Amino acid sequence: MRSIVAASLLLLNASAFAQAQTAPFDMSGERPPGASVTPRLTSPTPPAAATAPVPVTPPVSVIPAPASPAAPAPVPPPIAAQPPQSPSPAPQPAATANSVAPPRAGDVRRFVVPFSKLGLGGEYDRRSWSVYLTPEQAAAKASFTFAYQNSIVVAPEASALTVYLNNRPIGQQRVGSPDGSSAVTFEVPPGLLQPGANLVTFEANQRHRTDCSIQSTYELWSNIDPAGTYLSFAGRDATQLSSADAIRAIGVDGAGKTEFDIVVPALEQPGTTKPLLRLAQGLSVLSSMPNQIFAFNTASLPAGGPGKLSVLVGTAAELRPLFPGLPPGAESAALAAFVTDPRSGSPVLLISGPSWQAVSSAIDTIVSPTDRSSDVRRDVLTTERWSAPNAPLVFSDTNIALSQLGVKTTEFSGRRLRTSFNIAVPADFYANAYGEAKVLLDAAYTDNVMPGSHIDIYVNDNIASTVPITTTSGGILRHLPIRVTMRHFKPGLNSVAIEAILMTKDDAVCAPGSTAGATPRFALFDTSELQIPDFARVGQRPNLAAMAGTAYPYGRATEPTPLFIDRIDADTLSAAATLLGQMAITAGHPIAVETVASPNTIGDRDAIFIGSISQMPATALSQTNIATASQASWRPVPDTQVGVVDTGTAFEEWNSKVSGGVLRNRVTAFREWLSRNFDISRSSLQFIPGAEQIFTPANADTLLVAQGSSPAGAGAWTVVAAPSAKDLREGLEVLTAQLNWPQISGHITTYSSKTGKIETVPVTRFDFVPSTPWSIANYRLIAANWLSTNILSYAFLLVVFVLLIGITTSSMLRKLGRSK
C-alpha cells in the first residue's frame, strides 16, 4: 500500500514539474513551408496577418496640372535629431502566418522598400529611407505591413524587429520566422504621416541561440520581403493625384523598381528627341528613386501598376487615335494633366498641345522646377529615397557630428556593433594617396570588455583604420582621434562604417542564456564627429568614377552637351533616357543636351555617344582606346555556346600553368604583399605613366562604358555601346541600378549579362583639369598626392634636392670658411 501511495505522489510531482517547464529548446532542422511557428513568449494577441499584395488601380478623375508643380514638403530631420515620442511598444510574438491576406475592398497599397533585397544582419542593424506621400494618402487611415524571414539560429526570446515612422516606433515584432516568410501588420497612429517625405526605419536587434563568438554574429540575419512590405490606405481618396505629388509619389513595385512608360506616336520624327530626354531627366529628378528605368513605345499604353507611371506625349492630332477622351484644351494650348485611362482605370500623365512647340512648353512646366544653374553649389547629394538623411557634400576642412549623419546614441550588450553613415566629396577630389580624415569618437565600455577587442573604421567596405582596446578597467572615450586613410574615398557618395568588436570573459564561458544578456557593455554617442581635412581639388580625365558620382563633367556644363545617338528607335532612346535620368539624379538637375549627327560638329567639347557598336563613329572609339575592329567582331555569345571549351585555348592555358605557373604565382604573391603592406604597385614604380592599351571587348560582354579625351584634349568623350540596341537597353537597366552604379570607375567598365559581372579597366594615364581658382595651397596638395602615387619620381626629386643642398652648402663654405 505504501509503495502505491509513494508511486502516486511521484507521478503527481512529475506531472506538476512537467507543467512548470517551458517549451523545450528546438535545434531541429527547418520545418517545411506552411508549418506554424510556436510563439516563445506570452504577449497580446498579434494583429491579423495579411497576404501577398495585389495591385489596385481604381479610376482617377481628371486633374489638370498646375502652372508649376508644387514644392515638396520638408524632409524630416535626421534620426538622431528627434528622440522617439513614445516608448517602444511591447514585442509581439513570433508571427504564425506564412502568407499575406487579401486587401480590404477599397484599400490602396504603396510598396515602400526601394531595394530588390533588404537584409538586416548582425546583432544590430538599422536602415532608414523616406517615402513620399500625397496629401490624400497622408490624411487617410493607414496600416503598415511587412513580411520577413530570419536565420534559424536567431533566438526569438532575445531578438526583435522595430518599425519606426517619422522617428516614432509604431510596432515591435519578436524575430521568430525561420521556416518561411511571415507577415506582420501594425496600425499607423492618426496624424503621424505627413504630406511629402516620411521617414521609414527598420531596426533589428538579434542574438544567437547558443554561440557567443564574434564569428557567430555573421550568422544572424532577417530578410525583409519587398513584395510583402507596404503601406495600406483606406478609401479611394488616396488615389487622387496632382502632377507634382504623383511624380514624386510614384514609389516602387514589389521588386523595388520604378518604371516610366512613355508613349510617343511621333517618336522617330526629328525634333522630338531633345524635349523627350529633358522630360525623362525631369521625371528622374522629381522622383529621385534609386532603380529607375524608362521605356518608350509608339503603339499603346502599357498596363499600369505599382511603381509605374504611364506618360502620353504628343500633339492632339497624334494622340487622339490612342486616347479618344483627349481634353478639348489640348487642341488650343499646352496641356499637362492627369487623366484616367478608360480601359484600365489607371492614371496617365498627359502632355499635349497643338504643336510640338506647345508640347515642349508643357514639358517645361513639369521639369523647370528641377533646373539649377551650374554656378550654384550643392550642399548635399540626394539619397533620402534609399538612404536617409541626404549625404552632405564636403568641399574643404569640415567637422560633422554623427547625429547630423543619421547615427543615434546606442547602448549595446552584444559582441559586434556596426553602424554606418554617408558622406560625399566632389568630382575633383584628388587625395587618394596621402589624405587622412579623422573620426573623433565619443564612446564608453565596461570593465567586462577584455583586451583584444577593437574598433574598426570602414570606408566603402574597405578597412581604413583599427584601434585596439587595451585597458581592463573600462573607459570613456571623449573625442578619441582615429585616423582614417582617404585612399578608399571616391568622387560622389561614400559609405563610412564604425564597427566595435567586443570580447568578454562571459563570452568565453558562454553559459546557457548568456547570449540574451541585456546589460550594456558598450555605448556609442552621437556627439562623435567626422573630420574631413582640406584635400587637393583638380579634375581628372578620364574618370568614370567622377561621372558616376556627380555626372562630371556633364553636370557642370554651361552649354548643352552634344549627344550622339546612332538611331532613334524605342530601345536606343529608352537606354539613353535611363542613362541620362541616372546622371541627372547624381548631378542634382537635368543635363541640357543637343543631338548631333556627326562627331565633326562636336569639336573639343564634352560629349556622350550612345548606340550599337557597329554604328559608333570610329573617331569616338579611337579617342576612348576601343579597338575599331570590335565593330565587326563584337558579337554576343549564344546561350548554346556557354560552357563550351575550345581545345586549342585549353591546351595553351594548361601549358602555361604547368611550365610557368609556379614562378608566376610567386611573383603575383610578392606583388600582392607589396601592395598590401606598403601600397606599392607596378604603376607606382615608373617615372612616367604608360600609354593606355587598346581595349577589345570580349564576346561575353554585353555593355561597354568608356571615357577618353576629345581630339584636341580639351573635352571628355564618353562612349556607351553594346552589340545591339536590345543589349544596350537591358545592360543600362542593370548598370544604372543603385547597387551597380557605384561600380563604374576607371577608364573602361564592362558588363556581361551572361555572368552578371561588372569589370573595370583602371586609368594608367590621365590629364589634370583645373576646377578651382589657382592657389599655392591647392597646388601643394596636388603635388603631395601625385608624388605619393609616383614614388620613383618622388625619390628622384628627393635625391636631386639633397644634391642641390650639398652643392650649395659646399659652395658657401668654400667662400665663407677658412682656407687653412
mmCIF file of N, CA and C in Angstrom, residues 612-697:
data_model
loop_
_atom_site.group_PDB
_atom_site.id
_atom_site.type_symbol
_atom_site.label_atom_id
_atom_site.label_comp_id
_atom_site.label_asym_id
_atom_site.label_seq_id
_atom_site.Cartn_x
_atom_site.Cartn_y
_atom_site.Cartn_z
ATOM 1 N N SER A 612 24.682 51.231 -80.749
ATOM 2 C CA SER A 612 25.289 49.932 -81.009
ATOM 3 C C SER A 612 26.706 50.138 -81.535
ATOM 4 N N ILE A 613 27.561 49.188 -81.265
ATOM 5 C CA ILE A 613 28.980 49.333 -81.589
ATOM 6 C C ILE A 613 29.194 49.454 -83.098
ATOM 7 N N SER A 614 28.362 48.819 -83.886
ATOM 8 C CA SER A 614 28.561 48.843 -85.330
ATOM 9 C C SER A 614 28.296 50.222 -85.923
ATOM 10 N N GLN A 615 27.488 51.038 -85.269
ATOM 11 C CA GLN A 615 27.150 52.369 -85.772
ATOM 12 C C GLN A 615 27.922 53.478 -85.072
ATOM 13 N N MET A 616 28.823 53.108 -84.172
ATOM 14 C CA MET A 616 29.561 54.115 -83.418
ATOM 15 C C MET A 616 30.640 54.734 -84.306
ATOM 16 N N PRO A 617 30.818 56.055 -84.296
ATOM 17 C CA PRO A 617 31.867 56.682 -85.106
ATOM 18 C C PRO A 617 33.247 56.175 -84.723
ATOM 19 N N ALA A 618 34.070 55.911 -85.720
ATOM 20 C CA ALA A 618 35.418 55.391 -85.463
ATOM 21 C C ALA A 618 36.241 56.387 -84.649
ATOM 22 N N THR A 619 35.993 57.677 -84.834
ATOM 23 C CA THR A 619 36.737 58.685 -84.076
ATOM 24 C C THR A 619 36.470 58.560 -82.591
ATOM 25 N N ALA A 620 35.220 58.334 -82.228
ATOM 26 C CA ALA A 620 34.871 58.196 -80.810
ATOM 27 C C ALA A 620 35.524 56.960 -80.206
ATOM 28 N N LEU A 621 35.572 55.863 -80.960
ATOM 29 C CA LEU A 621 36.221 54.656 -80.459
ATOM 30 C C LEU A 621 37.723 54.861 -80.294
ATOM 31 N N SER A 622 38.339 55.537 -81.240
ATOM 32 C CA SER A 622 39.780 55.765 -81.154
ATOM 33 C C SER A 622 40.124 56.646 -79.964
ATOM 34 N N GLN A 623 39.324 57.669 -79.690
ATOM 35 C CA GLN A 623 39.611 58.579 -78.585
ATOM 36 C C GLN A 623 39.445 57.901 -77.226
ATOM 37 N N THR A 624 38.662 56.862 -77.160
ATOM 38 C CA THR A 624 38.476 56.138 -75.891
ATOM 39 C C THR A 624 39.260 54.828 -75.861
ATOM 40 N N ASN A 625 40.182 54.640 -76.837
ATOM 41 C CA ASN A 625 41.064 53.466 -76.897
ATOM 42 C C ASN A 625 40.296 52.157 -77.027
ATOM 43 N N ILE A 626 39.217 52.178 -77.783
ATOM 44 C CA ILE A 626 38.463 50.965 -78.108
ATOM 45 C C ILE A 626 38.872 50.525 -79.510
ATOM 46 N N ALA A 627 39.198 49.273 -79.666
ATOM 47 C CA ALA A 627 39.611 48.759 -80.972
ATOM 48 C C ALA A 627 38.485 48.919 -81.983
ATOM 49 N N THR A 628 38.775 49.566 -83.092
ATOM 50 C CA THR A 628 37.752 49.750 -84.122
ATOM 51 C C THR A 628 37.350 48.431 -84.759
ATOM 52 N N ALA A 629 38.216 47.418 -84.667
ATOM 53 C CA ALA A 629 37.863 46.111 -85.215
ATOM 54 C C ALA A 629 36.704 45.481 -84.459
ATOM 55 N N SER A 630 36.438 45.951 -83.238
ATOM 56 C CA SER A 630 35.337 45.386 -82.463
ATOM 57 C C SER A 630 33.975 45.709 -83.074
ATOM 58 N N GLN A 631 33.912 46.673 -83.981
ATOM 59 C CA GLN A 631 32.647 46.957 -84.657
ATOM 60 C C GLN A 631 32.160 45.757 -85.454
ATOM 61 N N ALA A 632 33.084 44.951 -85.929
ATOM 62 C CA ALA A 632 32.702 43.755 -86.685
ATOM 63 C C ALA A 632 32.822 42.482 -85.867
ATOM 64 N N SER A 633 33.703 42.484 -84.865
ATOM 65 C CA SER A 633 33.974 41.235 -84.140
ATOM 66 C C SER A 633 33.173 41.076 -82.855
ATOM 67 N N TRP A 634 32.662 42.185 -82.285
ATOM 68 C CA TRP A 634 31.969 42.081 -81.003
ATOM 69 C C TRP A 634 30.550 41.591 -81.230
ATOM 70 N N ARG A 635 30.328 40.357 -80.888
ATOM 71 C CA ARG A 635 29.004 39.759 -81.023
ATOM 72 C C ARG A 635 28.686 38.980 -79.756
ATOM 73 N N PRO A 636 27.467 39.016 -79.283
ATOM 74 C CA PRO A 636 27.128 38.259 -78.062
ATOM 75 C C PRO A 636 27.324 36.775 -78.253
ATOM 76 N N VAL A 637 27.712 36.096 -77.197
ATOM 77 C CA VAL A 637 27.887 34.646 -77.232
ATOM 78 C C VAL A 637 26.513 33.992 -77.117
ATOM 79 N N PRO A 638 26.134 33.149 -78.074
ATOM 80 C CA PRO A 638 24.839 32.458 -77.943
ATOM 81 C C PRO A 638 24.795 31.589 -76.702
ATOM 82 N N ASP A 639 23.581 31.407 -76.187
ATOM 83 C CA ASP A 639 23.425 30.594 -74.978
ATOM 84 C C ASP A 639 23.932 29.172 -75.172
ATOM 85 N N THR A 640 23.848 28.670 -76.405
ATOM 86 C CA THR A 640 24.281 27.292 -76.657
ATOM 87 C C THR A 640 25.788 27.143 -76.542
ATOM 88 N N GLN A 641 26.541 28.281 -76.626
ATOM 89 C CA GLN A 641 27.984 28.201 -76.567
ATOM 90 C C GLN A 641 28.527 28.385 -75.165
ATOM 91 N N VAL A 642 27.661 28.708 -74.222
ATOM 92 C CA VAL A 642 28.130 28.900 -72.859
ATOM 93 C C VAL A 642 28.617 27.569 -72.300
ATOM 94 N N GLY A 643 29.819 27.543 -71.788
ATOM 95 C CA GLY A 643 30.374 26.325 -71.203
ATOM 96 C C GLY A 643 31.145 25.465 -72.186
ATOM 97 N N VAL A 644 31.145 25.830 -73.493
ATOM 98 C CA VAL A 644 31.887 25.057 -74.485
ATOM 99 C C VAL A 644 33.358 25.454 -74.411
ATOM 100 N N VAL A 645 34.260 24.476 -74.300
ATOM 101 C CA VAL A 645 35.689 24.723 -74.150
ATOM 102 C C VAL A 645 36.379 24.491 -75.486
ATOM 103 N N ASP A 646 37.164 25.488 -75.916
ATOM 104 C CA ASP A 646 37.950 25.343 -77.134
ATOM 105 C C ASP A 646 39.215 24.539 -76.820
ATOM 106 N N THR A 647 39.490 23.501 -77.617
ATOM 107 C CA THR A 647 40.603 22.603 -77.323
ATOM 108 C C THR A 647 41.939 23.321 -77.389
ATOM 109 N N GLY A 648 42.150 24.136 -78.447
ATOM 110 C CA GLY A 648 43.427 24.833 -78.590
ATOM 111 C C GLY A 648 43.679 25.810 -77.452
ATOM 112 N N THR A 649 42.660 26.561 -77.085
ATOM 113 C CA THR A 649 42.815 27.518 -75.992
ATOM 114 C C THR A 649 43.088 26.814 -74.682
ATOM 115 N N ALA A 650 42.382 25.709 -74.443
ATOM 116 C CA ALA A 650 42.587 24.961 -73.203
ATOM 117 C C ALA A 650 44.000 24.400 -73.128
ATOM 118 N N PHE A 651 44.524 23.895 -74.265
ATOM 119 C CA PHE A 651 45.876 23.347 -74.268
ATOM 120 C C PHE A 651 46.907 24.417 -73.930
ATOM 121 N N GLU A 652 46.768 25.607 -74.518
ATOM 122 C CA GLU A 652 47.712 26.690 -74.247
ATOM 123 C C GLU A 652 47.641 27.122 -72.789
ATOM 124 N N GLU A 653 46.435 27.177 -72.226
ATOM 125 C CA GLU A 653 46.291 27.574 -70.829
ATOM 126 C C GLU A 653 46.956 26.561 -69.902
ATOM 127 N N TRP A 654 46.759 25.258 -70.176
ATOM 128 C CA TRP A 654 47.382 24.239 -69.332
ATOM 129 C C TRP A 654 48.905 24.231 -69.497
ATOM 130 N N ASN A 655 49.366 24.477 -70.708
ATOM 131 C CA ASN A 655 50.809 24.547 -70.934
ATOM 132 C C ASN A 655 51.423 25.702 -70.154
ATOM 133 N N SER A 656 50.731 26.831 -70.121
ATOM 134 C CA SER A 656 51.212 27.995 -69.381
ATOM 135 C C SER A 656 51.199 27.732 -67.885
ATOM 136 N N LYS A 657 50.143 27.045 -67.403
ATOM 137 C CA LYS A 657 50.051 26.755 -65.970
ATOM 138 C C LYS A 657 51.177 25.830 -65.519
ATOM 139 N N VAL A 658 51.442 24.795 -66.328
ATOM 140 C CA VAL A 658 52.429 23.798 -65.910
ATOM 141 C C VAL A 658 53.848 24.330 -66.028
ATOM 142 N N SER A 659 54.149 25.049 -67.129
ATOM 143 C CA SER A 659 55.527 25.471 -67.369
ATOM 144 C C SER A 659 55.919 26.686 -66.540
ATOM 145 N N GLY A 660 55.071 27.662 -66.431
ATOM 146 C CA GLY A 660 55.458 28.881 -65.728
ATOM 147 C C GLY A 660 54.545 29.264 -64.599
ATOM 148 N N GLY A 661 53.674 28.363 -64.190
ATOM 149 C CA GLY A 661 52.686 28.719 -63.168
ATOM 150 C C GLY A 661 53.291 28.971 -61.807
ATOM 151 N N VAL A 662 54.301 28.161 -61.418
ATOM 152 C CA VAL A 662 54.879 28.300 -60.080
ATOM 153 C C VAL A 662 55.554 29.654 -59.931
ATOM 154 N N LEU A 663 56.399 30.014 -60.920
ATOM 155 C CA LEU A 663 57.090 31.290 -60.858
ATOM 156 C C LEU A 663 56.101 32.451 -60.909
ATOM 157 N N ARG A 664 55.106 32.315 -61.784
ATOM 158 C CA ARG A 664 54.124 33.380 -61.907
ATOM 159 C C ARG A 664 53.352 33.576 -60.602
ATOM 160 N N ASN A 665 53.000 32.488 -59.946
ATOM 161 C CA ASN A 665 52.280 32.592 -58.681
ATOM 162 C C ASN A 665 53.131 33.271 -57.607
ATOM 163 N N ARG A 666 54.439 32.961 -57.603
ATOM 164 C CA ARG A 666 55.314 33.589 -56.621
ATOM 165 C C ARG A 666 55.435 35.086 -56.875
ATOM 166 N N VAL A 667 55.572 35.457 -58.147
ATOM 167 C CA VAL A 667 55.663 36.877 -58.484
ATOM 168 C C VAL A 667 54.375 37.598 -58.112
ATOM 169 N N THR A 668 53.238 36.958 -58.413
ATOM 170 C CA THR A 668 51.948 37.562 -58.073
ATOM 171 C C THR A 668 51.782 37.717 -56.577
ATOM 172 N N ALA A 669 52.184 36.692 -55.817
ATOM 173 C CA ALA A 669 52.084 36.773 -54.360
ATOM 174 C C ALA A 669 52.968 37.889 -53.813
ATOM 175 N N PHE A 670 54.186 38.068 -54.408
ATOM 176 C CA PHE A 670 55.080 39.132 -53.955
ATOM 177 C C PHE A 670 54.481 40.504 -54.248
ATOM 178 N N ARG A 671 53.875 40.642 -55.424
ATOM 179 C CA ARG A 671 53.239 41.929 -55.756
ATOM 180 C C ARG A 671 52.090 42.228 -54.810
ATOM 181 N N GLU A 672 51.281 41.236 -54.499
ATOM 182 C CA GLU A 672 50.174 41.447 -53.575
ATOM 183 C C GLU A 672 50.679 41.809 -52.185
ATOM 184 N N TRP A 673 51.796 41.202 -51.764
ATOM 185 C CA TRP A 673 52.369 41.517 -50.456
ATOM 186 C C TRP A 673 52.853 42.964 -50.414
ATOM 187 N N LEU A 674 53.513 43.414 -51.481
ATOM 188 C CA LEU A 674 53.956 44.800 -51.544
ATOM 189 C C LEU A 674 52.779 45.764 -51.521
ATOM 190 N N SER A 675 51.744 45.446 -52.276
ATOM 191 C CA SER A 675 50.577 46.325 -52.330
ATOM 192 C C SER A 675 49.857 46.360 -50.996
ATOM 193 N N ARG A 676 49.754 45.204 -50.335
ATOM 194 C CA ARG A 676 49.009 45.129 -49.082
ATOM 195 C C ARG A 676 49.737 45.822 -47.935
ATOM 196 N N ASN A 677 51.062 45.681 -47.873
ATOM 197 C CA ASN A 677 51.816 46.197 -46.735
ATOM 198 C C ASN A 677 52.440 47.572 -46.978
ATOM 199 N N PHE A 678 52.795 47.874 -48.220
ATOM 200 C CA PHE A 678 53.484 49.133 -48.491
ATOM 201 C C PHE A 678 52.771 49.983 -49.534
ATOM 202 N N ASP A 679 51.631 49.527 -50.033
ATOM 203 C CA ASP A 679 50.883 50.275 -51.051
ATOM 204 C C ASP A 679 51.755 50.582 -52.265
ATOM 205 N N ILE A 680 52.528 49.593 -52.693
ATOM 206 C CA ILE A 680 53.397 49.740 -53.854
ATOM 207 C C ILE A 680 52.869 48.831 -54.961
ATOM 208 N N SER A 681 52.619 49.410 -56.112
ATOM 209 C CA SER A 681 52.134 48.655 -57.261
ATOM 210 C C SER A 681 53.038 48.926 -58.449
ATOM 211 N N ARG A 682 52.801 48.206 -59.522
ATOM 212 C CA ARG A 682 53.625 48.378 -60.716
ATOM 213 C C ARG A 682 53.492 49.793 -61.264
ATOM 214 N N SER A 683 52.272 50.353 -61.210
ATOM 215 C CA SER A 683 52.068 51.693 -61.752
ATOM 216 C C SER A 683 52.815 52.761 -60.972
ATOM 217 N N SER A 684 53.054 52.500 -59.658
ATOM 218 C CA SER A 684 53.769 53.494 -58.852
ATOM 219 C C SER A 684 55.271 53.418 -59.051
ATOM 220 N N LEU A 685 55.767 52.324 -59.637
ATOM 221 C CA LEU A 685 57.207 52.146 -59.856
ATOM 222 C C LEU A 685 57.577 52.511 -61.283
ATOM 223 N N GLN A 686 57.186 53.719 -61.704
ATOM 224 C CA GLN A 686 57.524 54.206 -63.027
ATOM 225 C C GLN A 686 57.604 55.724 -62.989
ATOM 226 N N PHE A 687 58.517 56.266 -63.796
ATOM 227 C CA PHE A 687 58.691 57.707 -63.814
ATOM 228 C C PHE A 687 57.544 58.387 -64.551
ATOM 229 N N ILE A 688 57.151 57.822 -65.661
ATOM 230 C CA ILE A 688 56.102 58.415 -66.489
ATOM 231 C C ILE A 688 55.023 57.368 -66.699
ATOM 232 N N PRO A 689 53.743 57.699 -66.462
ATOM 233 C CA PRO A 689 52.675 56.719 -66.684
ATOM 234 C C PRO A 689 52.687 56.216 -68.116
ATOM 235 N N GLY A 690 52.440 54.928 -68.275
ATOM 236 C CA GLY A 690 52.414 54.339 -69.597
ATOM 237 C C GLY A 690 51.179 54.718 -70.386
ATOM 238 N N ALA A 691 51.235 54.470 -71.672
ATOM 239 C CA ALA A 691 50.106 54.787 -72.546
ATOM 240 C C ALA A 691 48.976 53.791 -72.333
ATOM 241 N N GLU A 692 47.745 54.249 -72.584
ATOM 242 C CA GLU A 692 46.586 53.372 -72.473
ATOM 243 C C GLU A 692 46.651 52.294 -73.554
ATOM 244 N N GLN A 693 46.310 51.074 -73.172
ATOM 245 C CA GLN A 693 46.308 49.968 -74.120
ATOM 246 C C GLN A 693 44.981 49.943 -74.881
ATOM 247 N N ILE A 694 45.056 49.535 -76.129
ATOM 248 C CA ILE A 694 43.843 49.385 -76.924
ATOM 249 C C ILE A 694 43.013 48.248 -76.348
ATOM 250 N N PHE A 695 41.747 48.507 -76.150
ATOM 251 C CA PHE A 695 40.871 47.534 -75.495
ATOM 252 C C PHE A 695 39.908 46.930 -76.510
ATOM 253 N N THR A 696 39.789 45.607 -76.453
ATOM 254 C CA THR A 696 38.830 44.884 -77.295
ATOM 255 C C THR A 696 37.849 44.159 -76.387
ATOM 256 N N PRO A 697 36.578 44.494 -76.448
ATOM 257 C CA PRO A 697 35.602 43.822 -75.562
ATOM 258 C C PRO A 697 35.464 42.355 -75.906
#
